[in-house]
Coordinates of C-alpha atoms in Angstrom, one line a residue:
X1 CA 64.5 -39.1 -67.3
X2 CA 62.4 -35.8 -67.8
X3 CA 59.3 -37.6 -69.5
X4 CA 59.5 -40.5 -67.3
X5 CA 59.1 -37.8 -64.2
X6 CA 56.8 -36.1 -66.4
X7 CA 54.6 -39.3 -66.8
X8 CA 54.6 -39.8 -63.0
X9 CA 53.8 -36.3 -62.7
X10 CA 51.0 -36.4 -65.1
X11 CA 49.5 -40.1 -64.0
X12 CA 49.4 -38.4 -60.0
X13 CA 47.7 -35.7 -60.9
X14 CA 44.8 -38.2 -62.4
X15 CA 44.9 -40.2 -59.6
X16 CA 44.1 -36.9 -57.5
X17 CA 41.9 -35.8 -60.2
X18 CA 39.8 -39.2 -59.3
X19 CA 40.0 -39.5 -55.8
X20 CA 38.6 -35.6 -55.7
X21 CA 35.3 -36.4 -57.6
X22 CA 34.4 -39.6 -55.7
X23 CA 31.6 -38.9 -52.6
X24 CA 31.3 -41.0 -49.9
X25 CA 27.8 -42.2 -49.2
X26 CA 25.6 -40.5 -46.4
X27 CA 24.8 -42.1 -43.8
X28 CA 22.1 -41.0 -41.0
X29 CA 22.9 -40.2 -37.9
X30 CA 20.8 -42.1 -35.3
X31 CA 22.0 -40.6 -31.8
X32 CA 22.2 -42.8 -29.0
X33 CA 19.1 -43.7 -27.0
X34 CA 18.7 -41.9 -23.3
X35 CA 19.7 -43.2 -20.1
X36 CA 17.5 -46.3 -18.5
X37 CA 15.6 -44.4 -16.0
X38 CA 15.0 -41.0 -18.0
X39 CA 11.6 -39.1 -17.2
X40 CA 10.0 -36.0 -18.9
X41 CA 10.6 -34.2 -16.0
X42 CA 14.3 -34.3 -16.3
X43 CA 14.3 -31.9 -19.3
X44 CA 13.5 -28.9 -17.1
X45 CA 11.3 -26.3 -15.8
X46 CA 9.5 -26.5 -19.3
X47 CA 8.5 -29.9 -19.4
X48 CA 5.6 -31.5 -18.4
X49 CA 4.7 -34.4 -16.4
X50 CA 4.0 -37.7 -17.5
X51 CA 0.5 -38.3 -19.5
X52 CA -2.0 -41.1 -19.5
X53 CA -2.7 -42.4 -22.5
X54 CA -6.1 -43.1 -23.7
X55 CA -7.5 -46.3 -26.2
X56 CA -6.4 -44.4 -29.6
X57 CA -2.9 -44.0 -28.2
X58 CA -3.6 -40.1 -27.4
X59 CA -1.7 -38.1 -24.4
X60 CA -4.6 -37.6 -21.8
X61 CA -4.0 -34.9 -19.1
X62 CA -5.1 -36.7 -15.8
X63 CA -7.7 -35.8 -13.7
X64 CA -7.2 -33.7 -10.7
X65 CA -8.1 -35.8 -7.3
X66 CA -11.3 -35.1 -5.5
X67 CA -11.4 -32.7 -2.5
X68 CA -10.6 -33.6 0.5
X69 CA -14.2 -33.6 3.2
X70 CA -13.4 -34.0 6.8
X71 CA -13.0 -37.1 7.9
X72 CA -16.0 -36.7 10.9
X73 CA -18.5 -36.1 7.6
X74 CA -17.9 -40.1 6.3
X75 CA -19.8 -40.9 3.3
X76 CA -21.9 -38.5 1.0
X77 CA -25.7 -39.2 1.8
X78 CA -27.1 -37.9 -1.3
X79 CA -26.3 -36.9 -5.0
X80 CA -27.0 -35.2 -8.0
X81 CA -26.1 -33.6 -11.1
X82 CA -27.5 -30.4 -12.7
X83 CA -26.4 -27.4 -13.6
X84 CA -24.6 -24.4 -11.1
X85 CA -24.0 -20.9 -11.5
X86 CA -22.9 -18.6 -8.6
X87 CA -23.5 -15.3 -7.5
X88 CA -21.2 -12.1 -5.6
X89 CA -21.0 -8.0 -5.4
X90 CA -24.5 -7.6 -5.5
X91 CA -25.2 -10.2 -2.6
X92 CA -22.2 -9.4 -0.4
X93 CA -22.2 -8.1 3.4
X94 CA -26.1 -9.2 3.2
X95 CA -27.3 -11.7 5.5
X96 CA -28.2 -15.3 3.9
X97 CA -31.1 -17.7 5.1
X98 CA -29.1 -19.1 8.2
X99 CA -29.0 -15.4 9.6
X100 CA -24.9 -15.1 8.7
X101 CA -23.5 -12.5 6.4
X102 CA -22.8 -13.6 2.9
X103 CA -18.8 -13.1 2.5
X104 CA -18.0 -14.2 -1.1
X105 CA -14.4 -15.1 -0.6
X106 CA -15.4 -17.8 1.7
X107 CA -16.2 -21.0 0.3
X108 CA -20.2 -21.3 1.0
X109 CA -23.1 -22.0 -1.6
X110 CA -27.0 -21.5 -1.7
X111 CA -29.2 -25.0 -2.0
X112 CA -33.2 -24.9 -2.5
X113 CA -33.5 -27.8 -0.1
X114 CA -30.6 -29.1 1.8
X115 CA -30.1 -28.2 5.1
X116 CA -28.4 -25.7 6.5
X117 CA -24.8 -26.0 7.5
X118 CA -25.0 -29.2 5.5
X119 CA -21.1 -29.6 3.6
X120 CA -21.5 -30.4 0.2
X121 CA -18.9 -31.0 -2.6
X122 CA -19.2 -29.7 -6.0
X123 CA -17.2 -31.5 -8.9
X124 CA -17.2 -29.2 -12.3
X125 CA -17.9 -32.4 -14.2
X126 CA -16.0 -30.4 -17.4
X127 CA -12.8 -30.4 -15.8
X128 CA -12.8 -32.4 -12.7
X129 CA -12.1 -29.4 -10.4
X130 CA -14.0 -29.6 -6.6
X131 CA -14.2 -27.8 -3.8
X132 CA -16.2 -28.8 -0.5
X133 CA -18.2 -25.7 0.7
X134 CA -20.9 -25.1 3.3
X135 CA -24.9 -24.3 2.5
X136 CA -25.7 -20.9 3.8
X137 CA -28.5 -19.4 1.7
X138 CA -31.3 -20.5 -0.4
X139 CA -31.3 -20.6 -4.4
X140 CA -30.9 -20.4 -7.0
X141 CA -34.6 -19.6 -8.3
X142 CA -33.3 -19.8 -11.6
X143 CA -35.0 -23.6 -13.5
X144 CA -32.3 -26.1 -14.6
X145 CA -29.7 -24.7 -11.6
X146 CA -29.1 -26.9 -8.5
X147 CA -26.8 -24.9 -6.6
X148 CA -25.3 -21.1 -6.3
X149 CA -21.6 -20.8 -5.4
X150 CA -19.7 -18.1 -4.1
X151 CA -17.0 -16.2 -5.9
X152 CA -14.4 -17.8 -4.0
X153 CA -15.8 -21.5 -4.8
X154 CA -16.7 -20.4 -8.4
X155 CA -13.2 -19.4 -9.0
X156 CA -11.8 -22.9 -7.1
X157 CA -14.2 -24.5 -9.9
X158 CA -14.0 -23.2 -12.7
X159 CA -17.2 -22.1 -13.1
X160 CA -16.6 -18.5 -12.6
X161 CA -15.2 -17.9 -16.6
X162 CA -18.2 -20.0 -17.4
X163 CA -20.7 -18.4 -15.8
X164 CA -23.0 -22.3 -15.6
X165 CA -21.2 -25.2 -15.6
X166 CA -22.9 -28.9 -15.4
X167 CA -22.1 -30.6 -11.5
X168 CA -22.1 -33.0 -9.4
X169 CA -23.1 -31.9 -6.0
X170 CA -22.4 -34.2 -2.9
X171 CA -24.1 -34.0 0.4
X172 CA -22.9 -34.9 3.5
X173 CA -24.7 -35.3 6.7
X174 CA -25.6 -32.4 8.4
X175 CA -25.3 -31.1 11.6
X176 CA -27.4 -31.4 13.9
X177 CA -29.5 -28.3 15.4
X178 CA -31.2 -27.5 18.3
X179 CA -34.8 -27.5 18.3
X180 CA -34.6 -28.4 14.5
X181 CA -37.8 -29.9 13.0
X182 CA -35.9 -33.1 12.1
X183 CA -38.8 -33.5 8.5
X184 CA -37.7 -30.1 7.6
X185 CA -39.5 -26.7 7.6
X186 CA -41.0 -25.7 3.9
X187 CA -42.4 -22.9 2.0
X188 CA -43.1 -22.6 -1.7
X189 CA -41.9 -19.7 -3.5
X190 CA -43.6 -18.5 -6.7
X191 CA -41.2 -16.2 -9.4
X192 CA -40.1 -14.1 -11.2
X193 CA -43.0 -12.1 -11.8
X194 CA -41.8 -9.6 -14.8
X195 CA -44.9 -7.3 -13.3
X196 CA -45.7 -6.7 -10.2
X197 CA -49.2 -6.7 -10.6
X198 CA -49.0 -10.2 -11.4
X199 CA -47.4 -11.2 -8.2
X200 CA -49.6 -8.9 -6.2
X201 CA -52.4 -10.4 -7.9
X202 CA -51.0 -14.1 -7.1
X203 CA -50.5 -13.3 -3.3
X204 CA -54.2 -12.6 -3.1
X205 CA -55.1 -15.8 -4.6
X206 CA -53.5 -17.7 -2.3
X207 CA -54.8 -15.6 1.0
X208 CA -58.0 -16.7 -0.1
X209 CA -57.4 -19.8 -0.7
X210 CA -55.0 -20.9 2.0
X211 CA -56.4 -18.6 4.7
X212 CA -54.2 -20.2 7.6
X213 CA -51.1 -19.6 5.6
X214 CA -48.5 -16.6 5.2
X215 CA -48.1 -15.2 2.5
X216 CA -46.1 -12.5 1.4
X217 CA -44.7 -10.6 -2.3
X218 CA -41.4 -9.4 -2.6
X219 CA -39.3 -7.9 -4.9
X220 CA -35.9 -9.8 -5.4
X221 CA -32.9 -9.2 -7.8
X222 CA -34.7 -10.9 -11.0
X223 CA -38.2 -10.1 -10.4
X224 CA -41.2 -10.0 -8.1
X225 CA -41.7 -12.9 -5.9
X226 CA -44.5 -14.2 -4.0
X227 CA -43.9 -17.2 -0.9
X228 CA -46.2 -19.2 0.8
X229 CA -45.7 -20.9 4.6
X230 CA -48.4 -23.5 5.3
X231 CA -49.6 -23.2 8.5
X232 CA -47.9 -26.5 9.2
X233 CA -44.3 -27.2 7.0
X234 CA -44.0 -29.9 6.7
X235 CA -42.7 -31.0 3.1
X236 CA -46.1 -32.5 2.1
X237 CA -48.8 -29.7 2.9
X238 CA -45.5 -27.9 1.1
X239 CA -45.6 -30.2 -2.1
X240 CA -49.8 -29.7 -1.9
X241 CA -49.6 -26.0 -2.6
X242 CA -46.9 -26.2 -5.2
X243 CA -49.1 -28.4 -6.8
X244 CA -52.0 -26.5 -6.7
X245 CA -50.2 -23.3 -8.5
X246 CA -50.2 -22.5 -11.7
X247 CA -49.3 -19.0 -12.7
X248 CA -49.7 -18.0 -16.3
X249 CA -46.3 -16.2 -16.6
X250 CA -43.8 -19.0 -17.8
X251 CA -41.0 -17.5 -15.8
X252 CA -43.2 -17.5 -12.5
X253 CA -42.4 -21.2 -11.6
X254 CA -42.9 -22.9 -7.6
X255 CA -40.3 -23.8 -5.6
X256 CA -40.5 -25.8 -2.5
X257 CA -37.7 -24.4 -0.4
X258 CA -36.8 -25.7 2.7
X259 CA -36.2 -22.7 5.2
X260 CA -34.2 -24.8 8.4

């Protein structure tokens, strides 16, 4: 009886021995898939809202909408694209070229020809941003830059970190002013002079040449500057003495300007 409960003994302690070095086989744990209905903005403060995606199968952020215009101002009359930069301390509590002071929070800009009080909206074309501001000033007198915004129109941009961005600027039809030359009014501006001899020099030139004309030389923020009014301006006796200048300092470019 003592070996046969021996033998038991001994044949369950294989049979443990056994089951103890057998593994069960891993299997991969697939968790269940999410609700029907389930966004990424359900996952909290954190997460972020649906993307586009483009023709490689890439996330897209999607473009912010255009600004808003009034709804009096319709359809823009006029575009282009070029390059803006903007200006702010150093121009601030002066007047501009519609007689108002320059206040950089508020959302204005300065335009070499468009009327002023004329709305415009500026899209940074690098990130989509706009803002719709009013032209209050001439400039910039800087070659390649359309328009000068304001601090406050920079910053709504983008363009502010950048310094010059690439735009598309907007017109929309602009008011209409008493007593307003309805061609325009134009003058041609000649600068920077890096000497002021050479501007002085210029100015001279033109008394004699356009006698009827004014003509005065200036000194302005990035040089001297010298700018001609045709004793009538309209654009084309404008466009004739722009034409006509040709000032041996590279930086010394015409500008028509429009100053109405």
């Amino acid at each position: 009886m003592r070996f046969r409960l021996g033998t038991v003994a001994v044949l369950s302690a294989c049979a443990l021995t056994i089951s103890g070095c057998h593994k069960e086989t891993t299997r991969a744990y697939r968790p269940p898939p999410p609700p029907a209905g389930t966004t990424a903005s359900s996952h909290g403060k954190n997460s972020r809202s649906p993307r586009n995606p483009t023709a490689d199968g890439t996330a897209a952020e999607a473009s912010p909408p255009p600004a808003p215009v009034p709804g009096n101002l319709g359809k823009p009359v006029s575009s282009e694209v070029g390059m803006a930069s903007w200006y702010g301390p150093p121009y601030a509590g002066r007047k501009g070229a519609d007689g108002t002071v320059y206040d950089q929070n508020a959302m204005t800009a300065a335009h070499l020809t468009l009327p002023m009080g004329t709305m415009v909206r500026v899209t940074n074309l690098t990130n989509n941003e706009s803002v719709v501001v009013k032209i209050t000033d001439r400039g910039p007198f800087v070659h390649g830059r359309i328009i000068d915004l304001s601090l406050a129109a920079a910053k709504a941009t983008g363009v502010y970190r950048a310094g010059v961005a690439r735009v598309k600027v907007e017109a929309f039809a602009a008011p209409v002013r008493a007593n307003a030359d309805p061609g325009g009014r134009w003058c041609v501006q000649v600068g920077a002079f890096a000497r002021e001899s050479d501007a002085v020099k210029l100015k001279e030139e033109m008394m004699r040449r356009y006698a009827t004309a004014k003509v005065i030389e200036f000194p302005g923020p990035t040089g001297h500057w010298v700018r001609i009014s045709p004793k009538f301006p309209n654009k084309s006796n404008a466009t004739e003495v722009a034409d006509s200048i040709h000032p041996k300092d590279p930086a010394a470019a015409p500008y028509l300007i429009r100053t109405d």
